GROMACS .gro file of C-alpha atoms in nm:
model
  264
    1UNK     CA    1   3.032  21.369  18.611
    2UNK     CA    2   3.071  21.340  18.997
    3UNK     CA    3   3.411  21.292  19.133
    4UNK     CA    4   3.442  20.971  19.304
    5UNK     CA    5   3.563  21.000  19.679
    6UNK     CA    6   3.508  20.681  19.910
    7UNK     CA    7   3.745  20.761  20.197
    8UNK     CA    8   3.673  20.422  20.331
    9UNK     CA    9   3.742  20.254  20.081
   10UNK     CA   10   4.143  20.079  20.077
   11UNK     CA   11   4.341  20.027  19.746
   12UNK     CA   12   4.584  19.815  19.897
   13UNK     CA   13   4.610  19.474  19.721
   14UNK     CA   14   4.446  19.258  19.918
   15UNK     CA   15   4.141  19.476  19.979
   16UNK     CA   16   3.941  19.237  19.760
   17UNK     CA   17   3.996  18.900  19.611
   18UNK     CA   18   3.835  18.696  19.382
   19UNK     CA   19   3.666  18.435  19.455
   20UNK     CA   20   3.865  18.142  19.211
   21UNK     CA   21   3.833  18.333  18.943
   22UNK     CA   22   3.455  18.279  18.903
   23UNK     CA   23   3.268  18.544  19.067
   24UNK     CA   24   3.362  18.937  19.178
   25UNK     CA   25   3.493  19.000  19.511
   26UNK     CA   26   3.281  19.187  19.743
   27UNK     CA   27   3.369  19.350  20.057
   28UNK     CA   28   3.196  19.326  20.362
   29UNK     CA   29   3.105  19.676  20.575
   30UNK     CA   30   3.276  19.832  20.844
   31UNK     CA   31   2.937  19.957  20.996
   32UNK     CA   32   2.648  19.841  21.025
   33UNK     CA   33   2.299  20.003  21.117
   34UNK     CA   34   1.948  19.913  20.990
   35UNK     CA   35   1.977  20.161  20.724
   36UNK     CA   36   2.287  20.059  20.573
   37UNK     CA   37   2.188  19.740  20.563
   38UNK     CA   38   1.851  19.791  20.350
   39UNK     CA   39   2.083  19.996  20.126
   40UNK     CA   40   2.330  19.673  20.049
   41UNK     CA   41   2.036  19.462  20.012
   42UNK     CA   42   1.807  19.697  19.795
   43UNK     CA   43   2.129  19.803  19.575
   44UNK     CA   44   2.273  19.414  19.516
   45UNK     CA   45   2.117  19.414  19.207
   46UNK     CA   46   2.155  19.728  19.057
   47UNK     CA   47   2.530  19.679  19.157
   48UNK     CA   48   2.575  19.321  19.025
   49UNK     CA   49   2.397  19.507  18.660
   50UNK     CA   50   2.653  19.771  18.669
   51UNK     CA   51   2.933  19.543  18.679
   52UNK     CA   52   2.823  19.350  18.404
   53UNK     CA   53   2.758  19.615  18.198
   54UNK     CA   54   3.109  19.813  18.260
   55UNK     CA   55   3.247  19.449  18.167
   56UNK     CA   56   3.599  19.552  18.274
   57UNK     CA   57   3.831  19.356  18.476
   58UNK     CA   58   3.986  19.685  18.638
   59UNK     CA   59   3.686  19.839  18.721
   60UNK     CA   60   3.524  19.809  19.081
   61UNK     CA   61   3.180  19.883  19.180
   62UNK     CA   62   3.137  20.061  19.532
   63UNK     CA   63   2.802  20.116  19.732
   64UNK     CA   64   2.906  20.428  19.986
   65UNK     CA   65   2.701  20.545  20.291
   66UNK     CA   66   2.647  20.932  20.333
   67UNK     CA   67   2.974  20.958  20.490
   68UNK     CA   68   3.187  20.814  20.210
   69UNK     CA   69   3.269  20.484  20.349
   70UNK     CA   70   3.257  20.194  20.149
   71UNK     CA   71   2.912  19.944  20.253
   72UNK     CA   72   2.976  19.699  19.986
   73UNK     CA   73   3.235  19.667  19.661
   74UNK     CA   74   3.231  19.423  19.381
   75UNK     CA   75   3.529  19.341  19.122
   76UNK     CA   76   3.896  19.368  19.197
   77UNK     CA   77   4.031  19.635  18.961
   78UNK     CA   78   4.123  19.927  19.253
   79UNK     CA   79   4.206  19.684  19.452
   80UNK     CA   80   4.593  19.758  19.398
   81UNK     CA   81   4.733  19.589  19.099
   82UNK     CA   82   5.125  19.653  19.116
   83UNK     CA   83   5.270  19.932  18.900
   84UNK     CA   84   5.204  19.913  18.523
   85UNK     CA   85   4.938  19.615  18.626
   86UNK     CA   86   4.673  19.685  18.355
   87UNK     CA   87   4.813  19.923  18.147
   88UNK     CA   88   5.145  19.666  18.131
   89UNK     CA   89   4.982  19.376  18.034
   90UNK     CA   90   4.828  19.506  17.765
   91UNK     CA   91   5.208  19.672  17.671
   92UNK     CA   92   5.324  19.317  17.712
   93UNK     CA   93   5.087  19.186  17.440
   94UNK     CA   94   5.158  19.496  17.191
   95UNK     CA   95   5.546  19.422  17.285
   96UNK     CA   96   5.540  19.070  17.200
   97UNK     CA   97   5.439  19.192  16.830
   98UNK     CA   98   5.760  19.456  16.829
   99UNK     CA   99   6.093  19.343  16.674
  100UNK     CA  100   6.359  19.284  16.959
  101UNK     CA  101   6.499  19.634  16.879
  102UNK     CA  102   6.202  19.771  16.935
  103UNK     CA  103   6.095  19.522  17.272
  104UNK     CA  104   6.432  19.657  17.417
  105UNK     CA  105   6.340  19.993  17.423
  106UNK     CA  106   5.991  19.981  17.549
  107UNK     CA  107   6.171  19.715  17.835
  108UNK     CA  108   6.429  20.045  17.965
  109UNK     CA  109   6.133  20.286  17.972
  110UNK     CA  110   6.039  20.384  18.323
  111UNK     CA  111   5.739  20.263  18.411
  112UNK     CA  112   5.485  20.477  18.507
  113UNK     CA  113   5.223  20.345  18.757
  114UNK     CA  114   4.798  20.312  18.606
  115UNK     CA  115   4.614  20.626  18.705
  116UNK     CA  116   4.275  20.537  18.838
  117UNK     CA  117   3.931  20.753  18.776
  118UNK     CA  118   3.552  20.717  18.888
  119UNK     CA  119   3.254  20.832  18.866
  120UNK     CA  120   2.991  20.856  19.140
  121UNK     CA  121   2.645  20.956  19.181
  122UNK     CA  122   2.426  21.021  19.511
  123UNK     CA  123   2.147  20.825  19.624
  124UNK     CA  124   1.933  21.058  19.804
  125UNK     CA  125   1.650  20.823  20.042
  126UNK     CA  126   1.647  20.743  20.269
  127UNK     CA  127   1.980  20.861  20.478
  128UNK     CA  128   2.187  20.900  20.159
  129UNK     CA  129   2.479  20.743  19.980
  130UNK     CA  130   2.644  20.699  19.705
  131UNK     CA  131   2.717  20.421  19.410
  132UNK     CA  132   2.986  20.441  19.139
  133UNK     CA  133   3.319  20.250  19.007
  134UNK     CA  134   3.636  20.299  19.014
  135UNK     CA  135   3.882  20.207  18.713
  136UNK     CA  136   4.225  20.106  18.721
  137UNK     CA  137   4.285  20.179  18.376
  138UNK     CA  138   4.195  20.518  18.232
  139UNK     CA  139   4.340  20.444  17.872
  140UNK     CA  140   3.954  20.388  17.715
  141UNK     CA  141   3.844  20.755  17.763
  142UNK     CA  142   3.618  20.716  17.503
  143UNK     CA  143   3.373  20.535  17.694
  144UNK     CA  144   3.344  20.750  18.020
  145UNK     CA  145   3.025  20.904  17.879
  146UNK     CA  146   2.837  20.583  17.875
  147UNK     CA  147   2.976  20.437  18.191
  148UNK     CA  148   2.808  20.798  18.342
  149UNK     CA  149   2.459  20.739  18.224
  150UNK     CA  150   2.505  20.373  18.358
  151UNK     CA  151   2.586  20.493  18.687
  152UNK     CA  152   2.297  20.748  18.700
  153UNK     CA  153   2.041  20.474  18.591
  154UNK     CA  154   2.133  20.227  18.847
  155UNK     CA  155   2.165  20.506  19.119
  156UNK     CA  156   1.797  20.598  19.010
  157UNK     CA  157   1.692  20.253  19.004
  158UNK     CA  158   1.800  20.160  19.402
  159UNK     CA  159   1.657  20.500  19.460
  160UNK     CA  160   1.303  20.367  19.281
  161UNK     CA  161   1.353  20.063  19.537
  162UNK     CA  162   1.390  20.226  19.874
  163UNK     CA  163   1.090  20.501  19.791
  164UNK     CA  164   0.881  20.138  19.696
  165UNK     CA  165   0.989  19.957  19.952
  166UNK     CA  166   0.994  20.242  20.254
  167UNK     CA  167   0.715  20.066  20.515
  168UNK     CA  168   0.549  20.409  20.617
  169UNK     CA  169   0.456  20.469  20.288
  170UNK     CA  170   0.085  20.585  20.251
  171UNK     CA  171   0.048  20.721  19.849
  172UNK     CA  172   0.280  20.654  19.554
  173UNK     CA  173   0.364  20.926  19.304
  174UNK     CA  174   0.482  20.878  19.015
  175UNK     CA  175   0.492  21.210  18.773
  176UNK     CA  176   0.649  21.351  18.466
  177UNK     CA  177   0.639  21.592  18.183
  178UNK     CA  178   0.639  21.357  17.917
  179UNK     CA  179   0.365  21.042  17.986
  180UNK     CA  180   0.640  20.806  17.806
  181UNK     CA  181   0.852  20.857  18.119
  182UNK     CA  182   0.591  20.651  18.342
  183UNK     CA  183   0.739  20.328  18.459
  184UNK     CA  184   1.141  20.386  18.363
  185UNK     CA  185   1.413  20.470  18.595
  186UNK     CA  186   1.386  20.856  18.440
  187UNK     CA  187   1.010  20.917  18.601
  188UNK     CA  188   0.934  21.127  18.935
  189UNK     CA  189   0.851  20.954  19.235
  190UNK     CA  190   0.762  21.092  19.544
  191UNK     CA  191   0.623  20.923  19.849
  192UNK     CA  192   0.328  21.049  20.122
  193UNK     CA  193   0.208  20.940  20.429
  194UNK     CA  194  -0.181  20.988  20.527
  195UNK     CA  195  -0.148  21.350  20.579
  196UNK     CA  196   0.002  21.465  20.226
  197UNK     CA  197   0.354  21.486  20.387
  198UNK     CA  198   0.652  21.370  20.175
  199UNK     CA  199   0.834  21.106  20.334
  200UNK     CA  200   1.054  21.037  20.034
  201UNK     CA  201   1.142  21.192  19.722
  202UNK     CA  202   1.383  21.101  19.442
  203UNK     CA  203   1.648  21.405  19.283
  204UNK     CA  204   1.381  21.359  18.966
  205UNK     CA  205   1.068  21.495  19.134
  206UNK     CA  206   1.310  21.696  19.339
  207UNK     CA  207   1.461  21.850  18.949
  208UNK     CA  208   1.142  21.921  18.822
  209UNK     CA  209   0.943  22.101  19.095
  210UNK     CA  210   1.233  22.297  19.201
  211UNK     CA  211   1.219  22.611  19.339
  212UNK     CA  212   0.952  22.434  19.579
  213UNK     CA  213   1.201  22.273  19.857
  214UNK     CA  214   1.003  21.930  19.745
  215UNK     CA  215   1.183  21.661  20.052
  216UNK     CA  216   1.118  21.525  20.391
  217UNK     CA  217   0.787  21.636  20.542
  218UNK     CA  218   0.687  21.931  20.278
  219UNK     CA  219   0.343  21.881  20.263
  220UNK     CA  220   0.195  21.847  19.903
  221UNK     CA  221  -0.042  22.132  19.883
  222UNK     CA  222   0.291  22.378  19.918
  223UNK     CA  223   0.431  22.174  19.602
  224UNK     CA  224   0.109  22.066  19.396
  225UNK     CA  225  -0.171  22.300  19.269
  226UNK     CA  226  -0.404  22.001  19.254
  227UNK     CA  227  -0.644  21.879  19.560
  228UNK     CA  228  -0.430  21.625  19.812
  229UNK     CA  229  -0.775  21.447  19.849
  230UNK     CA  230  -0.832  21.446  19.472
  231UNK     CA  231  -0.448  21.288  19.417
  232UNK     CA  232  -0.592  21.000  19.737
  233UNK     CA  233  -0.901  20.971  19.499
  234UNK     CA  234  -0.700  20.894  19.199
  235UNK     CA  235  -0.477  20.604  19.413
  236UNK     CA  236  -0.781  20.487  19.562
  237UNK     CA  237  -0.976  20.395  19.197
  238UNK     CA  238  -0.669  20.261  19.106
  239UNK     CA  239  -0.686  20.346  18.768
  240UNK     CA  240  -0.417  20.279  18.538
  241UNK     CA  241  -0.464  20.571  18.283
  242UNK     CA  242  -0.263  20.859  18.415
  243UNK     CA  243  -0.396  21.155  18.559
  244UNK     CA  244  -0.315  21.516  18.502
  245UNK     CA  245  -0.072  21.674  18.757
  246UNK     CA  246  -0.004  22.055  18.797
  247UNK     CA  247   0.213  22.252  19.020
  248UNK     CA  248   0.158  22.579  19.147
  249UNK     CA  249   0.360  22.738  18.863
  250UNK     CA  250   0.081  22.590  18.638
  251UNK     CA  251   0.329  22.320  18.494
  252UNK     CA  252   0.130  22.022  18.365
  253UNK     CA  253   0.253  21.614  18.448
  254UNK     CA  254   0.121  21.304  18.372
  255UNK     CA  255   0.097  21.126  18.677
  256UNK     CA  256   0.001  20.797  18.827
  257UNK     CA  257  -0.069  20.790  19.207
  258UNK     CA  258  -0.100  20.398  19.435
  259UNK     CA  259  -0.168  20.347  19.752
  260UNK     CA  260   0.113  20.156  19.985
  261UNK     CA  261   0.048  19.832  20.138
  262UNK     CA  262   0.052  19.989  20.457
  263UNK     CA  263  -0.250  20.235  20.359
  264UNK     CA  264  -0.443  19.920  20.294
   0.00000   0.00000   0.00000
């Protein structure tokens, strides 16, 4: 697990609010560029999913930029709840349970303010940045490992949507050891223009053809033991039953290859 550092991000308490109670808070950037904005717009979903699936009022969702400032943050949890905020609420309901004796005590121990943790994980394409939470409320250890893999998946699924999405797009790889793989978050996906030069790759593709520096204008031949013009032939039948795929190690893929809108 990544350690979560969004230096432009602000934990003081009015950093976000909610909106009556009904909806997260989200925070609006500090910068703005063309890129940054396809980001917010292409990760709103993936973001909004996150949330709901952390279902934790002191956990906040953050969309970074390569830099580490924060482009977009939903929920209120880091945004500054006063010493002993979560963790003293729930003492307050254990308390209530406690004989007086008992209620005194816990009332005369110092308090100690909530330590917060997150988790982050890069988006790669197409300038970089980074998506992740951070909690409020580190008591429920237990379920860090699951609130990782939810992380991962939505970072891989915004970076499925800017590789789609990218306008200079020519061919659409998808590729993977296991044909099962096709269509899910956990596939490779790598994206050409007309001359077999990679305009976008995600860290999946990157993972499994590694050593071969597989990124930004690598052509495919110096990655792929199979024909550029045979992968364009493949896109161009459309077909929907995958392909083999093999790299110059002699590693095997199921693959499925589409030409872009803008090849058309």
């Amino acid at each position: 697990m990544n350690t979560l550092t969004f230096p432009g991000y602000s934990a003081a308490p009015d950093a976000t609010t909610t909106n009556g109670g009904q909806a997260p808070a989200t925070k609006v950037p500090t910068a703005s560029s063309p890129g940054n904005e396809r980001l917010i717009a292409l990760a709103a979903p993936a973001m909004e999913d996150l949330y709901r699936q952390l279902d934790s009022p002191s956990v906040t969702v953050l969309l970074a930029d390569s830099h580490g400032g924060v482009l977009r943050a939903i929920g209120n949890g880091a945004g500054g709840a006063p010493e002993g905020g979560a963790c003293g609420a729930r003492s307050a309901v254990n308390g209530a349970r406690q004989p007086a004796a008992s209620r005194a005590v816990l009332a005369n121990r110092p308090r100690v303010p909530p330590r917060r943790i997150g988790i982050a994980a890069l988006i790669l394409p197409p300038a970089g940045g980074m998506l992740g939470f951070v909690d409020a409320d580190i008591s429920p250890l237990d379920w860090l490992g699951h609130a990782n893999a939810l992380v991962q998946t939505a970072a891989r699924i915004i970076e499925h949507r800017l590789i789609e999405s990218e306008p200079r797009g020519f061919l659409l790889l998808r590729f993977h050891r296991y044909p099962a793989v096709l269509g899910t978050p956990l596939e490779a996906l790598a994206l050409f223009d007309p001359d077999g030069g990679v305009l976008l790759a995600n860290r999946v593709a990157i993972d499994l053809l590694a050593p071969c520096p597989l990124g930004c204008g690598v052509a495919a031949a110096n990655c792929f033991a199979t024909q550029w013009c045979g992968i364009v032939g493949y896109a161009a039948l459309g077909l929907r039953q995958p392909f083999t795929l093999r790299d110059h190690r002699g590693s095997g893929y199921s693959a499925c290859a589409s030409l872009t809108r803008a090849a058309a």
